[in-house]
mmCIF file of C-alpha atoms in Angstrom:
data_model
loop_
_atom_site.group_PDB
_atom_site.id
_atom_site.type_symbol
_atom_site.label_atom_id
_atom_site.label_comp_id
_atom_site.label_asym_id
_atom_site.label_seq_id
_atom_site.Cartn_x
_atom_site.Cartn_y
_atom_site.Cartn_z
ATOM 1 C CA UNK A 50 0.000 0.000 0.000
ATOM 2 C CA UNK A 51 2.923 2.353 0.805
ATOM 3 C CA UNK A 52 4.622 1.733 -2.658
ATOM 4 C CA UNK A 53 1.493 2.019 -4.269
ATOM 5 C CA UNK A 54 0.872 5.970 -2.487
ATOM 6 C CA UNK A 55 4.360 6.379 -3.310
ATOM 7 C CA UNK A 56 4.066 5.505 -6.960
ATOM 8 C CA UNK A 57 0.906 7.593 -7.416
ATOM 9 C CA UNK A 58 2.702 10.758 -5.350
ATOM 10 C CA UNK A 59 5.544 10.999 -7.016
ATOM 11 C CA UNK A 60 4.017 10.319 -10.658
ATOM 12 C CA UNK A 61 5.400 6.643 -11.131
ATOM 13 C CA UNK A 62 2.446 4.990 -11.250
ATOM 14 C CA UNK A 63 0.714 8.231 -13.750
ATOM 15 C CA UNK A 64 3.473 8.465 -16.111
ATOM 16 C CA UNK A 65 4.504 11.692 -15.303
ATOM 17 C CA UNK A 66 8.332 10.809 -14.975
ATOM 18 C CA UNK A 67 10.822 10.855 -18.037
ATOM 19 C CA UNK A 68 11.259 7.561 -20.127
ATOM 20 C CA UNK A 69 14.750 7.607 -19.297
ATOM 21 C CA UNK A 70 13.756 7.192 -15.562
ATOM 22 C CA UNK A 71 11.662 4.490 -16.028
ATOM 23 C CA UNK A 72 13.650 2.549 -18.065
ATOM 24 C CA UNK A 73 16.640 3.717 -15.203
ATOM 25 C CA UNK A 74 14.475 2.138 -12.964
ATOM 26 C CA UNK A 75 12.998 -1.309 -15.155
ATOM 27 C CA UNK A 76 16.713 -1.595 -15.559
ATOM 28 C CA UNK A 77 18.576 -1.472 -11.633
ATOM 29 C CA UNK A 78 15.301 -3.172 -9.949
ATOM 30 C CA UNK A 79 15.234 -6.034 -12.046
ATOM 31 C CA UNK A 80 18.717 -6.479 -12.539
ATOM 32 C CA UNK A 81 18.827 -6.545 -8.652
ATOM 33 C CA UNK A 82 15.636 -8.580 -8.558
ATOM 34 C CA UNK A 83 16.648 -11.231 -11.492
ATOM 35 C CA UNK A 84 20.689 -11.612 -9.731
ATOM 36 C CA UNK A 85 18.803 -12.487 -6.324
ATOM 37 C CA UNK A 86 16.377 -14.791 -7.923
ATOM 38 C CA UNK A 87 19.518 -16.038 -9.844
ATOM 39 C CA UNK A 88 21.451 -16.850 -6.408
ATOM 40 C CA UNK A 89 18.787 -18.156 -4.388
ATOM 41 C CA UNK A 90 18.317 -20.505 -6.834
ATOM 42 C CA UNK A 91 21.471 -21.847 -7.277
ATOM 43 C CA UNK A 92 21.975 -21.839 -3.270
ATOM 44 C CA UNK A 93 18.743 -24.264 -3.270
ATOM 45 C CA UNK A 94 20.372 -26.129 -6.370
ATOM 46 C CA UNK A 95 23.783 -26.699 -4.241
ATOM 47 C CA UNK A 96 21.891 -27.315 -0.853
ATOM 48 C CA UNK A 97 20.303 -30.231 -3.182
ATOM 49 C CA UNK A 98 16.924 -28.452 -3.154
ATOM 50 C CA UNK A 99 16.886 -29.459 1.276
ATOM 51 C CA UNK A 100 13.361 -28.082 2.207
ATOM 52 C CA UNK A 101 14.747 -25.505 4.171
ATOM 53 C CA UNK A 102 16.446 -23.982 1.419
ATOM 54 C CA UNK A 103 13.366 -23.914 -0.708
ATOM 55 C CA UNK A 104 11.596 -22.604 1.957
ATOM 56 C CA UNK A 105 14.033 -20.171 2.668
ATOM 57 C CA UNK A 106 14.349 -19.424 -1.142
ATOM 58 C CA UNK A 107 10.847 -18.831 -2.005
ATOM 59 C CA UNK A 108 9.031 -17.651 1.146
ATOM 60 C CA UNK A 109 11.628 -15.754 3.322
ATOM 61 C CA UNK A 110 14.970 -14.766 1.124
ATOM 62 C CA UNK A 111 13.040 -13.461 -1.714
ATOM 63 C CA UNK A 112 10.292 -11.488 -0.522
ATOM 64 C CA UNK A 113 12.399 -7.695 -0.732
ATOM 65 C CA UNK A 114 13.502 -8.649 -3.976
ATOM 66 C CA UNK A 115 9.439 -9.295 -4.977
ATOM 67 C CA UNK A 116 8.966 -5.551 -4.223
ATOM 68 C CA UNK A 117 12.103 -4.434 -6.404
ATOM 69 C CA UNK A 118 10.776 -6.634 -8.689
ATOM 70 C CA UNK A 119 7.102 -5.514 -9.126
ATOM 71 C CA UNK A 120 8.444 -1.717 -9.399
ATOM 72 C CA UNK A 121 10.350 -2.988 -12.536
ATOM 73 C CA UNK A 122 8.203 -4.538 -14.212
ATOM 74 C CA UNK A 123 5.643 -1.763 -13.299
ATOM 75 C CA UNK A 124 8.275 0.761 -14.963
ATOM 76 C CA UNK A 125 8.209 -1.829 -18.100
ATOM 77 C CA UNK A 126 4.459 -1.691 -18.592
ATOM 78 C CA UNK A 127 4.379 2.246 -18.213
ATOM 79 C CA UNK A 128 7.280 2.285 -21.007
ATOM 80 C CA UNK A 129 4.997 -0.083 -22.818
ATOM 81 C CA UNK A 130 1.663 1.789 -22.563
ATOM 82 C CA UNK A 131 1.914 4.933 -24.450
ATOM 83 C CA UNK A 132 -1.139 7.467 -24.279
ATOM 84 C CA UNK A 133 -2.915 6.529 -27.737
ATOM 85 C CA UNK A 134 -0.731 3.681 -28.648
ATOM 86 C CA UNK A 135 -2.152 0.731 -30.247
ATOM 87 C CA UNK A 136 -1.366 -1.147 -27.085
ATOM 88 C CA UNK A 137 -3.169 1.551 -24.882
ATOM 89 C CA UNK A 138 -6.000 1.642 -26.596
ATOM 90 C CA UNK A 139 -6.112 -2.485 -25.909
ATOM 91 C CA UNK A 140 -5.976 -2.439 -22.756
ATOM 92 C CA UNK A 141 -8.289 0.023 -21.943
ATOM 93 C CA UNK A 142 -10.704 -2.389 -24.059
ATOM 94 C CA UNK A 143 -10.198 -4.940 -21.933
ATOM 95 C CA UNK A 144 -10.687 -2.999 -18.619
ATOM 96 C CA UNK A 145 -14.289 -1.318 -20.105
ATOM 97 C CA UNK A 146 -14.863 -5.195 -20.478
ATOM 98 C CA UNK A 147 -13.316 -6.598 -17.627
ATOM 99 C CA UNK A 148 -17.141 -7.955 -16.609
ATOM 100 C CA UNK A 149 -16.929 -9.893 -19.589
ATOM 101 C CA UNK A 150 -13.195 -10.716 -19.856
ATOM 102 C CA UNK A 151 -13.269 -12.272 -15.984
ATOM 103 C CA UNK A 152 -16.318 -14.170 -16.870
ATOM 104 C CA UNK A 153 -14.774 -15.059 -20.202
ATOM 105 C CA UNK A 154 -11.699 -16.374 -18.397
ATOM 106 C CA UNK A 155 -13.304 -18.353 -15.741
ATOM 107 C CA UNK A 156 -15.748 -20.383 -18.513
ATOM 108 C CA UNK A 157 -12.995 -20.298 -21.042
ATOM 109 C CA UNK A 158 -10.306 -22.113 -18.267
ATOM 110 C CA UNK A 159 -12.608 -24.393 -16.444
ATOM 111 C CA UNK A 160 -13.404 -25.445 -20.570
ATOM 112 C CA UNK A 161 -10.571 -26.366 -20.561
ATOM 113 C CA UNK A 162 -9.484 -28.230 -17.405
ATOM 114 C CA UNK A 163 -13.076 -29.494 -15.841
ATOM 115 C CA UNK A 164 -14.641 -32.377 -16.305
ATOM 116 C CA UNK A 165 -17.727 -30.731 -18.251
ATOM 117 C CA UNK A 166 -15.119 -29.587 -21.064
ATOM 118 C CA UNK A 167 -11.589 -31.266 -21.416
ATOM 119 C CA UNK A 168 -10.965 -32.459 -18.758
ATOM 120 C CA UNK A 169 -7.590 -31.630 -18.938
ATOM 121 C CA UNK A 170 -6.944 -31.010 -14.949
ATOM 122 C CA UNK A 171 -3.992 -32.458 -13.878
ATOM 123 C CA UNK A 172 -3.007 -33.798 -17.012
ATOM 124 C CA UNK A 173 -0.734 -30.890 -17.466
ATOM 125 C CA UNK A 174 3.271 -30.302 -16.635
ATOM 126 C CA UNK A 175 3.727 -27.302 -15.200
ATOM 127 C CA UNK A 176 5.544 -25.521 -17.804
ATOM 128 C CA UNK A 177 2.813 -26.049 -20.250
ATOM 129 C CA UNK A 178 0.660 -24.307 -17.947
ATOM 130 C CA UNK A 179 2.252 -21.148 -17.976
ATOM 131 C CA UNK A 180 1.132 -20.798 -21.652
ATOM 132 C CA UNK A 181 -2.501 -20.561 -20.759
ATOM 133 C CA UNK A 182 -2.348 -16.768 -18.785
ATOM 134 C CA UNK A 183 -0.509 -15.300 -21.965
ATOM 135 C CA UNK A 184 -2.983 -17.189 -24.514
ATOM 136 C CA UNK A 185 -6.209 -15.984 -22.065
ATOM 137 C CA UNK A 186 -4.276 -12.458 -22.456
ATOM 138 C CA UNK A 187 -4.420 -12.152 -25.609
ATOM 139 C CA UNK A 188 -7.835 -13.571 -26.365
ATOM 140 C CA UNK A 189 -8.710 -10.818 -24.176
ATOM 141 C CA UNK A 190 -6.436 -8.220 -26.305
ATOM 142 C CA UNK A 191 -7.757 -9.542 -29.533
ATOM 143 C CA UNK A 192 -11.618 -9.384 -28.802
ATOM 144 C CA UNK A 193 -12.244 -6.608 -26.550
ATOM 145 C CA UNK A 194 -11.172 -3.849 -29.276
ATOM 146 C CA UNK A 195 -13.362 -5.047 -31.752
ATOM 147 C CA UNK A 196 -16.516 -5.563 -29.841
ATOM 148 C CA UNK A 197 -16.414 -2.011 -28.346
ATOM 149 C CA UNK A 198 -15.800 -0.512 -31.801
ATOM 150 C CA UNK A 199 -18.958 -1.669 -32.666
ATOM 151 C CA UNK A 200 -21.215 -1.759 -29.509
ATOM 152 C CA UNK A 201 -21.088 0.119 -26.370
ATOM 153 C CA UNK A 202 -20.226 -2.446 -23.602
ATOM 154 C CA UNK A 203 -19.276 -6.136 -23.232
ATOM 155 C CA UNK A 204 -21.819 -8.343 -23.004
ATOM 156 C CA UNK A 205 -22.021 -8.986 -19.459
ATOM 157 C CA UNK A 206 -21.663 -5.443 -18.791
ATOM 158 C CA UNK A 207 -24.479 -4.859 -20.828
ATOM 159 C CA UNK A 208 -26.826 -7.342 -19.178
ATOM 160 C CA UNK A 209 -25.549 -5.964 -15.208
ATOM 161 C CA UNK A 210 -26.965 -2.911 -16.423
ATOM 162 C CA UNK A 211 -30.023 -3.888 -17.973
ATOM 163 C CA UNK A 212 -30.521 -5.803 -14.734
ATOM 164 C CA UNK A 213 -29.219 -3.346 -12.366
ATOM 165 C CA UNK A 214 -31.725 -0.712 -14.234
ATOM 166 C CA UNK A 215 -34.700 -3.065 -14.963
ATOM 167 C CA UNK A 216 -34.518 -1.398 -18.771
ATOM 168 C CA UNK A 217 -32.841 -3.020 -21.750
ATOM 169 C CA UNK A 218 -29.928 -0.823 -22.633
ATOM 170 C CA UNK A 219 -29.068 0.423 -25.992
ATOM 171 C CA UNK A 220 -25.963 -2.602 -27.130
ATOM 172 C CA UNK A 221 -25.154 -1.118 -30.466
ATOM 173 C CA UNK A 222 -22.939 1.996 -30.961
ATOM 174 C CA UNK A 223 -24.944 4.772 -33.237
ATOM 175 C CA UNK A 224 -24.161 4.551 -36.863
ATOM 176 C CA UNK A 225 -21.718 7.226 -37.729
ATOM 177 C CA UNK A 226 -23.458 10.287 -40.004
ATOM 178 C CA UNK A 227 -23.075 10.239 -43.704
#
């Protein structure tokens, strides 16, 4: 909570710094964050992964460098995120749809890895499973743009608000003039 009042006072978190100081800052907090990961690991490697070592590896030794770690990659996104870039105006699709997109997610997953789809739970190595965040990701990237070109919410948003205001709300965008 104290980074995050910090980031939003100082103009982190807005964008309000120079590119040069986020990418100053991307740069020494993950370096730092990436070398620690880097030797904890290989101390839990040489300790011949003893549970103490992986405990003290992943719960105790690397919490500071999560912090350092979430500031960099923070400092990445805002270098990534450009007022009217392409990716911007993504991303901002997919938060006016985030209704829809967590929904999405959750049926789109459990598809995949409950019984009622798939079935695919714990049929999976761990590795392959860090491909399904990115893929969901960019499902939501790809859709979200579209669909709000044309109509005016996501579909779940639009049906909270119907229900929230007992009226069917317009979907469709207006037709531009001729």
């Amino acid at each position: 909570m104290l980074f995050g009042m910090w980031g939003f006072r100082s103009g982190f978190l807005t964008g309000a710094w120079e590119r040069t100081a986020y990418r100053r800052v991307a740069v020494t907090c993950l370096g730092v964050a990436w070398t620690a990961y880097l030797l904890l690991g290989l101390n839990t490697i040489a300790q011949g992964f003893d549970q103490r070592w992986v405990y003290f590896a992943s719960i105790v030794g690397s919490v500071p460098f999560r912090i350092l770690g979430t500031i960099g990659y923070a400092a990445l996104l805002i270098l990534a995120i450009r007022p009217g870039g392409r990716l911007t105006e993504r991303m901002a699709a997919v938060g006016r749809a985030a209704f829809t997109n967590y929904l999405g997610t959750s049926i789109l997953v459990t598809a995949i890895f409950y019984g009622w789809g798939l079935g695919q739970f714990a049929r999976w190595d761990r590795a392959t499973i860090y491909l399904i965040p990115p893929a969901v990701w960019l499902v939501m990237l790809v859709w979200s743009k579209p669909w709000l070109d044309r109509f005016r919410y996501g579909p779940f948003e639009w049906a909270w608000r119907s229900l929230a205001r007992l009226k069917l709300q317009p979907m469709r965008k207006p037709l531009p003039a001729a």
